[in-house]
Short mmCIF file of C-alpha atoms in Angstrom, two decimals:
data_model
loop_
_atom_site.label_atom_id
_atom_site.label_comp_id
_atom_site.label_asym_id
_atom_site.label_seq_id
_atom_site.Cartn_x
_atom_site.Cartn_y
_atom_site.Cartn_z
CA MET A 1 315.50 -10.98 309.25
CA ASN A 2 316.38 -13.85 311.12
CA LYS A 3 317.67 -16.52 309.13
CA ILE A 4 316.16 -18.43 311.27
CA LEU A 5 312.39 -16.71 310.39
CA LYS A 6 313.22 -16.84 306.68
CA LEU A 7 312.90 -20.14 307.23
CA LEU A 8 310.02 -20.30 308.91
CA GLU A 9 308.90 -17.55 306.24
CA ARG A 10 307.76 -15.38 308.96
CA LYS A 11 309.04 -11.55 308.60
CA THR A 12 308.31 -10.74 312.61
CA GLU A 13 309.16 -12.80 315.79
CA LEU A 14 305.36 -12.91 317.59
CA PHE A 15 305.36 -11.18 320.60
CA SER A 16 307.35 -8.65 319.82
CA ARG A 17 304.69 -6.22 320.37
CA ASP A 18 303.52 -8.11 323.93
CA ILE A 19 306.80 -8.17 324.64
CA LYS A 20 307.48 -4.10 324.24
CA ASN A 21 304.37 -3.08 325.41
CA ILE A 22 305.08 -4.13 329.21
CA GLU A 23 308.99 -3.74 328.95
CA VAL A 24 309.02 -1.05 331.75
CA LYS A 25 307.31 -3.09 334.19
CA LEU A 26 309.01 -6.28 333.30
CA LYS A 27 312.65 -4.96 333.52
CA ASN A 28 311.29 -3.61 337.53
CA GLU A 29 310.37 -6.69 338.07
CA ILE A 30 312.73 -8.96 337.35
CA SER A 31 315.17 -6.46 338.79
CA SER A 32 314.17 -6.82 342.15
CA THR A 33 313.32 -10.77 341.81
CA THR A 34 315.49 -13.61 342.37
CA PHE A 35 314.56 -16.53 340.03
CA LEU A 36 315.34 -20.59 339.97
CA VAL A 37 315.87 -22.34 336.32
CA ILE A 38 316.23 -26.03 335.83
CA GLY A 39 316.89 -27.29 333.13
CA GLY A 40 318.93 -24.27 331.90
CA GLY A 41 320.78 -26.34 329.92
CA GLY A 42 318.43 -26.92 326.96
CA SER A 43 317.42 -24.76 323.81
CA ILE A 44 314.39 -23.43 326.11
CA GLY A 45 316.26 -23.51 329.09
CA GLN A 46 318.41 -21.28 327.94
CA ALA A 47 316.33 -18.66 326.35
CA VAL A 48 314.46 -18.10 329.37
CA THR A 49 318.38 -17.26 330.87
CA LYS A 50 319.06 -15.31 328.41
CA GLU A 51 315.71 -13.17 329.29
CA ILE A 52 315.68 -12.88 332.58
CA PHE A 53 319.31 -12.48 332.74
CA LYS A 54 319.17 -9.25 329.89
CA ARG A 55 317.30 -7.48 332.56
CA ASN A 56 318.99 -7.63 335.59
CA PRO A 57 317.84 -10.36 338.51
CA LYS A 58 318.45 -9.94 341.81
CA LYS A 59 319.31 -13.61 341.70
CA LEU A 60 319.49 -15.72 339.01
CA HIS A 61 321.12 -19.71 339.82
CA VAL A 62 320.60 -21.98 336.81
CA VAL A 63 320.28 -25.75 336.80
CA ASP A 64 321.41 -28.87 334.67
CA ILE A 65 322.42 -32.05 334.60
CA ASN A 66 324.92 -31.63 331.53
CA GLU A 67 327.61 -29.80 332.44
CA ASN A 68 328.78 -28.90 328.92
CA ASN A 69 325.61 -26.59 328.10
CA LEU A 70 325.87 -24.97 331.31
CA THR A 71 329.50 -23.34 330.20
CA GLU A 72 328.37 -23.33 326.81
CA LEU A 73 325.32 -20.58 328.65
CA VAL A 74 328.04 -19.03 330.82
CA ARG A 75 329.89 -17.88 327.32
CA ASP A 76 327.13 -16.44 325.53
CA ILE A 77 326.21 -14.43 327.75
CA ARG A 78 329.47 -13.21 328.65
CA SER A 79 329.84 -12.56 325.02
CA SER A 80 326.68 -11.36 324.05
CA LEU A 81 324.46 -9.51 327.68
CA GLY A 82 328.07 -9.65 329.79
CA TYR A 83 327.77 -8.68 333.73
CA ILE A 84 325.13 -7.84 336.32
CA LYS A 85 325.20 -6.46 339.63
CA GLY A 86 322.88 -9.28 340.84
CA GLU A 87 324.59 -13.39 341.27
CA PHE A 88 324.37 -15.30 338.95
CA LYS A 89 325.58 -18.73 339.34
CA THR A 90 325.52 -22.25 337.67
CA TYR A 91 324.67 -25.91 338.93
CA ALA A 92 324.99 -29.00 336.91
CA LEU A 93 323.01 -31.61 339.65
CA ASP A 94 320.48 -33.94 339.04
CA VAL A 95 317.62 -32.50 340.28
CA GLY A 96 316.67 -35.96 341.55
CA SER A 97 319.97 -36.88 343.67
CA VAL A 98 320.59 -35.73 346.73
CA GLU A 99 323.02 -33.09 345.80
CA TYR A 100 320.34 -30.70 344.69
CA ASP A 101 318.38 -31.66 348.30
CA SER A 102 321.43 -29.86 349.68
CA PHE A 103 321.86 -27.81 347.56
CA ILE A 104 318.13 -26.09 347.61
CA ASN A 105 318.37 -27.22 351.44
CA SER A 106 321.76 -24.85 351.69
CA ASP A 107 319.14 -21.87 350.24
CA GLY A 108 315.87 -22.58 348.54
CA LYS A 109 314.84 -19.02 348.64
CA TYR A 110 313.41 -17.69 345.20
CA ASP A 111 310.44 -15.83 344.28
CA TYR A 112 309.95 -17.58 340.63
CA VAL A 113 310.56 -21.94 340.51
CA LEU A 114 310.88 -21.94 336.65
CA ASN A 115 311.37 -25.78 335.61
CA LEU A 116 311.96 -26.26 331.76
CA SER A 117 313.05 -29.84 332.25
CA ALA A 118 312.15 -33.21 329.92
CA LEU A 119 312.86 -35.98 327.90
CA LYS A 120 310.73 -34.44 324.96
CA HIS A 121 311.30 -36.81 322.43
CA VAL A 122 308.42 -38.82 321.34
CA ARG A 123 310.95 -41.73 320.25
CA SER A 124 311.41 -42.13 323.73
CA GLU A 125 308.57 -44.28 323.90
CA GLU A 126 310.58 -46.99 322.46
CA ASP A 127 311.77 -48.63 325.40
CA PRO A 128 309.99 -49.37 328.59
CA PHE A 129 313.16 -48.37 330.57
CA THR A 130 313.52 -44.92 328.54
CA LEU A 131 309.71 -44.79 328.95
CA MET A 132 309.32 -45.45 333.09
CA ARG A 133 312.27 -42.07 333.07
CA MET A 134 310.45 -39.60 331.55
CA ILE A 135 307.93 -40.39 333.72
CA ASP A 136 310.18 -39.72 336.23
CA VAL A 137 311.92 -36.44 334.93
CA ASN A 138 308.54 -34.57 333.14
CA ILE A 139 306.74 -35.66 336.69
CA PHE A 140 307.59 -36.74 339.56
CA ASN A 141 310.91 -34.27 338.92
CA ILE A 142 308.55 -31.93 338.62
CA ASP A 143 306.07 -33.09 341.14
CA LYS A 144 308.72 -32.87 343.50
CA THR A 145 310.72 -29.64 343.24
CA ILE A 146 307.13 -27.99 343.42
CA LYS A 147 306.76 -29.11 346.84
CA GLN A 148 310.34 -27.82 347.62
CA SER A 149 308.43 -24.92 346.07
CA ILE A 150 306.31 -24.14 348.14
CA LYS A 151 308.51 -25.52 351.48
CA ASN A 152 310.58 -22.02 350.68
CA ASN A 153 306.97 -19.98 350.53
CA THR A 154 308.17 -19.33 346.47
CA LYS A 155 306.18 -16.40 344.78
CA LYS A 156 304.81 -18.73 341.65
CA TYR A 157 306.42 -22.19 339.82
CA PHE A 158 306.15 -23.06 336.32
CA CYS A 159 306.63 -25.57 334.17
CA VAL A 160 307.03 -26.14 330.92
CA SER A 161 304.06 -28.31 328.80
CA THR A 162 303.87 -29.10 325.19
CA ASP A 163 301.19 -28.98 322.63
CA LYS A 164 300.94 -32.59 322.18
CA ALA A 165 299.75 -32.33 326.34
CA THR A 166 296.57 -31.53 324.26
CA ASN A 167 294.34 -35.16 324.00
CA PRO A 168 297.73 -36.65 323.34
CA VAL A 169 298.94 -39.51 321.26
CA ASN A 170 301.58 -40.27 322.28
CA MET A 171 303.00 -41.18 325.61
CA MET A 172 305.80 -38.31 326.19
CA GLY A 173 301.87 -35.39 325.42
CA GLY A 174 300.31 -38.12 328.02
CA SER A 175 303.84 -37.58 330.41
CA LYS A 176 303.55 -33.87 330.08
CA ARG A 177 299.08 -34.03 330.08
CA ILE A 178 300.06 -35.93 332.95
CA MET A 179 302.13 -33.44 334.87
CA GLU A 180 299.79 -30.38 334.53
CA LEU A 181 296.83 -32.62 336.73
CA PHE A 182 299.62 -33.12 339.72
CA MET A 183 300.92 -29.05 338.67
CA MET A 184 296.57 -28.83 339.43
CA ARG A 185 296.83 -30.63 342.31
CA GLU A 186 299.62 -28.68 344.29
CA SER A 187 297.84 -24.84 342.72
CA GLN A 188 296.12 -25.18 345.98
CA THR A 189 298.37 -24.77 348.25
CA SER A 190 301.02 -22.54 345.52
CA PRO A 191 300.31 -20.67 342.42
CA VAL A 192 301.44 -22.76 339.45
CA SER A 193 301.49 -21.75 335.72
CA MET A 194 302.75 -22.93 332.71
CA ALA A 195 302.82 -22.48 328.59
CA ARG A 196 301.98 -25.09 325.52
CA PHE A 197 304.06 -24.49 322.34
CA ALA A 198 305.30 -26.12 319.25
CA ASN A 199 308.48 -27.10 317.85
CA VAL A 200 311.02 -25.07 319.02
CA ALA A 201 312.76 -24.17 316.03
CA PHE A 202 316.87 -25.67 316.29
CA SER A 203 316.68 -26.75 319.39
CA ASP A 204 318.59 -29.84 320.33
CA GLY A 205 318.19 -33.29 320.08
CA SER A 206 314.97 -31.75 317.33
CA LEU A 207 315.01 -32.74 312.84
CA LEU A 208 316.10 -28.45 311.89
CA HIS A 209 318.94 -29.27 314.26
CA GLY A 210 320.05 -32.50 313.26
CA PHE A 211 320.19 -30.63 309.33
CA SER A 212 322.45 -28.61 311.06
CA GLN A 213 325.12 -31.88 311.94
CA ARG A 214 323.90 -33.11 309.06
CA ILE A 215 325.94 -30.53 307.64
CA LEU A 216 328.44 -30.14 309.48
CA LYS A 217 329.18 -33.74 308.33
CA ARG A 218 327.94 -33.53 304.84
CA GLN A 219 325.51 -35.74 305.41
CA PRO A 220 322.24 -36.78 303.09
CA LEU A 221 319.43 -35.27 305.16
CA SER A 222 316.12 -36.63 305.66
CA ALA A 223 312.96 -35.87 306.41
CA PRO A 224 308.91 -35.96 305.71
CA ASN A 225 306.88 -34.59 303.44
CA ASP A 226 303.51 -34.96 305.03
CA VAL A 227 304.11 -33.31 308.68
CA ARG A 228 303.06 -30.03 308.62
CA ARG A 229 304.22 -28.41 312.50
CA TYR A 230 303.82 -24.51 313.73
CA PHE A 231 307.61 -23.98 314.97
CA VAL A 232 308.83 -21.39 317.28
CA THR A 233 311.55 -19.66 317.63
CA PRO A 234 314.21 -20.14 320.83
CA GLN A 235 313.71 -16.66 322.25
CA GLU A 236 310.20 -16.74 321.28
CA SER A 237 309.89 -20.00 323.56
CA GLY A 238 311.78 -17.70 326.17
CA GLN A 239 309.41 -15.41 326.08
CA LEU A 240 306.38 -17.25 326.38
CA CYS A 241 307.98 -19.02 329.32
CA LEU A 242 309.05 -16.04 331.43
CA LEU A 243 305.38 -13.92 330.15
CA SER A 244 303.75 -17.05 332.09
CA THR A 245 306.16 -16.90 334.86
CA ILE A 246 305.76 -13.51 335.43
CA TYR A 247 302.37 -12.64 334.53
CA GLY A 248 300.27 -15.72 334.59
CA ASP A 249 296.96 -16.32 337.27
CA ASN A 250 297.58 -19.68 339.23
CA LEU A 251 296.74 -22.91 336.72
CA ASN A 252 296.96 -19.98 333.30
CA ILE A 253 298.52 -21.40 330.66
CA PHE A 254 299.61 -20.15 328.01
CA PHE A 255 299.78 -20.52 324.13
CA PRO A 256 300.84 -18.78 321.09
CA LYS A 257 297.84 -17.84 319.00
CA LEU A 258 297.49 -18.96 315.29
CA SER A 259 297.50 -16.31 312.84
CA GLU A 260 299.44 -15.41 309.58
CA SER A 261 302.67 -14.89 311.23
CA LEU A 262 302.40 -18.18 312.87
CA HIS A 263 301.92 -20.85 310.61
CA LEU A 264 302.26 -24.71 309.15
CA VAL A 265 305.38 -25.72 307.97
CA ARG A 266 306.66 -29.12 306.38
CA PHE A 267 309.97 -30.47 307.64
CA SER A 268 310.35 -31.26 303.91
CA ASP A 269 310.16 -27.82 302.73
CA ILE A 270 312.35 -25.93 305.59
CA ALA A 271 314.48 -28.45 304.62
CA VAL A 272 315.27 -27.42 300.55
CA ARG A 273 314.73 -23.25 302.24
CA TYR A 274 317.42 -24.22 304.38
CA LEU A 275 319.77 -25.92 301.59
CA SER A 276 319.16 -22.92 299.76
CA GLN A 277 320.76 -20.11 302.00
CA LEU A 278 324.20 -22.34 301.95
CA GLY A 279 324.18 -22.18 298.41
CA TYR A 280 322.84 -25.63 297.51
CA GLU A 281 320.29 -27.65 295.75
CA ALA A 282 318.49 -30.00 297.34
CA PHE A 283 317.98 -33.04 295.68
CA GLU A 284 315.29 -35.19 296.03
CA CYS A 285 316.53 -39.13 296.44
CA ASP A 286 314.23 -42.44 296.02
CA SER A 287 315.39 -43.85 299.12
CA GLU A 288 317.90 -43.13 302.51
CA GLN A 289 320.61 -46.02 300.32
CA GLU A 290 320.72 -43.54 297.51
CA ALA A 291 320.85 -40.39 299.13
CA ARG A 292 324.06 -41.83 301.22
CA ASP A 293 325.87 -43.70 297.60
CA ARG A 294 325.36 -40.38 296.21
CA SER A 295 326.41 -37.96 298.33
CA ASP A 296 330.16 -37.18 297.22
CA GLU A 297 328.57 -36.59 293.53
CA LEU A 298 325.81 -34.51 293.68
CA LEU A 299 327.76 -32.13 297.09
CA ARG A 300 330.60 -32.08 293.86
CA ALA A 301 327.77 -30.31 291.66
CA ARG A 302 326.72 -27.59 294.83
CA LYS A 303 323.29 -30.64 295.14
CA TRP A 304 322.51 -31.84 298.67
CA PRO A 305 320.93 -35.90 298.32
CA VAL A 306 318.10 -35.38 300.28
CA HIS A 307 315.42 -38.32 301.40
CA PHE A 308 311.74 -37.91 301.59
CA PHE A 309 309.27 -39.66 302.84
CA THR A 310 305.58 -40.51 304.56
CA SER A 311 305.80 -40.48 308.18
CA ASP A 312 304.68 -44.14 309.64
CA THR A 313 306.03 -42.89 312.34
CA THR A 314 304.00 -44.47 316.35
CA GLY A 315 303.07 -41.31 317.95
CA GLU A 316 302.91 -38.75 315.48
CA LYS A 317 300.13 -36.61 315.80
CA ASP A 318 298.04 -35.86 312.02
CA PHE A 319 298.03 -31.88 313.31
CA GLU A 320 298.36 -29.90 316.27
CA GLU A 321 296.89 -27.50 318.97
CA PHE A 322 297.18 -25.97 321.95
CA PHE A 323 294.30 -25.94 323.43
CA THR A 324 290.68 -28.65 323.73
CA ASP A 325 286.99 -27.51 322.94
CA GLU A 326 286.06 -27.92 327.40
CA GLU A 327 288.92 -25.19 328.41
CA ASP A 328 288.46 -21.69 328.68
CA ILE A 329 290.31 -19.11 326.48
CA GLU A 330 290.60 -15.57 327.15
CA TRP A 331 291.92 -13.85 323.78
CA SER A 332 292.20 -10.10 325.02
CA ARG A 333 295.07 -9.91 327.39
CA PHE A 334 297.94 -10.12 324.85
CA GLU A 335 298.02 -9.55 320.83
CA ALA A 336 299.49 -12.82 319.79
CA ILE A 337 299.26 -15.13 323.50
CA GLY A 338 296.08 -16.56 324.27
CA VAL A 339 295.77 -17.57 327.59
CA ILE A 340 293.63 -21.32 329.16
CA ARG A 341 292.18 -20.15 332.52
CA ASN A 342 291.90 -24.05 334.02
CA SER A 343 289.55 -24.91 337.23
CA LEU A 344 290.54 -27.48 339.76
CA SER A 345 289.26 -30.63 337.27
CA TYR A 346 291.34 -33.73 338.44
CA ASP A 347 291.02 -37.04 339.87
CA ALA A 348 293.11 -36.82 343.43
CA SER A 349 292.89 -40.91 343.75
CA ALA A 350 293.90 -41.65 339.63
CA LEU A 351 296.87 -39.65 340.30
CA ASP A 352 297.57 -41.22 344.08
CA LEU A 353 297.19 -45.35 342.13
CA PHE A 354 299.84 -44.24 339.44
CA GLU A 355 302.13 -42.63 341.41
CA GLU A 356 302.12 -46.00 344.12
CA GLY A 357 301.50 -47.88 340.28
CA CYS A 358 304.94 -46.57 339.30
CA ARG A 359 306.70 -47.09 341.67
CA ARG A 360 305.27 -50.33 342.44
CA LEU A 361 306.85 -51.01 339.14
CA LEU A 362 310.52 -49.93 340.61
CA TYR A 363 310.50 -51.86 343.68
CA LYS A 364 309.34 -54.76 341.16
CA GLY A 365 312.88 -54.01 338.35
CA GLN A 366 311.12 -55.32 335.94
CA TRP A 367 308.21 -52.91 333.78
CA SER A 368 307.29 -53.43 330.28
CA LYS A 369 305.78 -51.24 328.01
CA GLN A 370 302.23 -52.29 328.38
CA ASP A 371 302.19 -51.62 332.18
CA LEU A 372 303.25 -48.20 331.99
CA LEU A 373 300.29 -47.62 329.39
CA ASP A 374 297.89 -49.45 331.86
CA LEU A 375 299.43 -46.09 334.08
CA TYR A 376 298.77 -43.71 331.75
CA HIS A 377 294.97 -44.94 331.29
CA LEU A 378 294.09 -44.70 334.83
CA VAL A 379 294.49 -40.75 334.67
CA LEU A 380 293.31 -40.57 331.22
CA PRO A 381 290.58 -42.75 330.29
CA ASN A 382 290.64 -41.50 326.96
CA PHE A 383 294.07 -41.66 326.10
CA GLY A 384 294.99 -42.06 322.46
CA HIS A 385 297.84 -44.27 322.18
CA LEU A 386 299.29 -44.23 318.40
CA GLU A 387 300.83 -47.54 318.39
CA THR A 388 302.90 -48.80 314.59
CA GLY A 389 305.42 -50.71 315.46
CA LYS A 390 307.53 -48.41 314.08
CA TYR A 391 309.81 -45.82 315.34
CA LEU A 392 311.94 -42.67 314.29
CA ASP A 393 315.66 -44.70 315.62
CA GLN A 394 314.75 -46.66 312.51
CA ARG A 395 314.46 -43.59 310.14
CA MET A 396 318.10 -42.19 309.17
#
């Protein structure tokens, strides 16, 4: 069994039966189709790129700001899947740049455009400067690229959202919810679809990826012992995005159904199981300092220092949810996927005011977190931001 599935206490992949039921149809669709994947160097972007590649697309272009991640993506694909007859190219470009615009103007003809780029960390809301960049990446770059896709007669535009956009309590989740509303506005001109899902296990920058890095460097592990989260594997994230892209109707949002396979898991429990897989016993320390001080001693005894704590940082949600009571859900289309069927429901004037407010602050060259929170409330009047004054960067 896949090691990640074992850590998540699961025996099977979530979407295997749904994929099997439509595999022939999916291959036929992809083999005659052209794709642009934006943000293809990230964990989800790499996963969806590989899902497309192995079904022999006619053209597959991948854009990401991270040159090293694109290099690894190509090496990974060549080493595992090999080559295809269609065109496969990667481009190290910033979507917000004039170079990217020139790239789109030189061709830009794609049947499907998938945008996986995002600032995804709750920790991004610690300072107003990173917050503004998060708004730019998660909202305005999405709006820019969908407009470009509409101009180039793209068949469908897909953008990844997050479970944190459902009744958001942090500014990252709020930015994704606002993005969904911007997408709703553009859906009147061209079809769009989205996906919400939970934590992608061992994705770049995630806490579980941090476990791997700490182990490589023989450093203590630190994790909350009161936070339970849903997890999908990188491959499952790619599959869900691809299925929403190809089979989602206009304004559909795909999400994984909750089941025995998808259940809440504590970060601290995963840490213990991960260490056990590596032949170590987790040794719980009372403080970060104790974990650092006793590392050498404990590791010699095949014990790994861990520090588990009660979460008290800004933006942490008590529980995860993929949809609200007000959203219309279709449960029968797929075995393991639920589909939110959105109708047009957004305040166009609020979106305009939000956009104008951000531009005004950028022109001024100075803004505060409160300034951005005020703009959020224009679009999300009931935004329940949880501010504790403590942030993840203040922990090990």
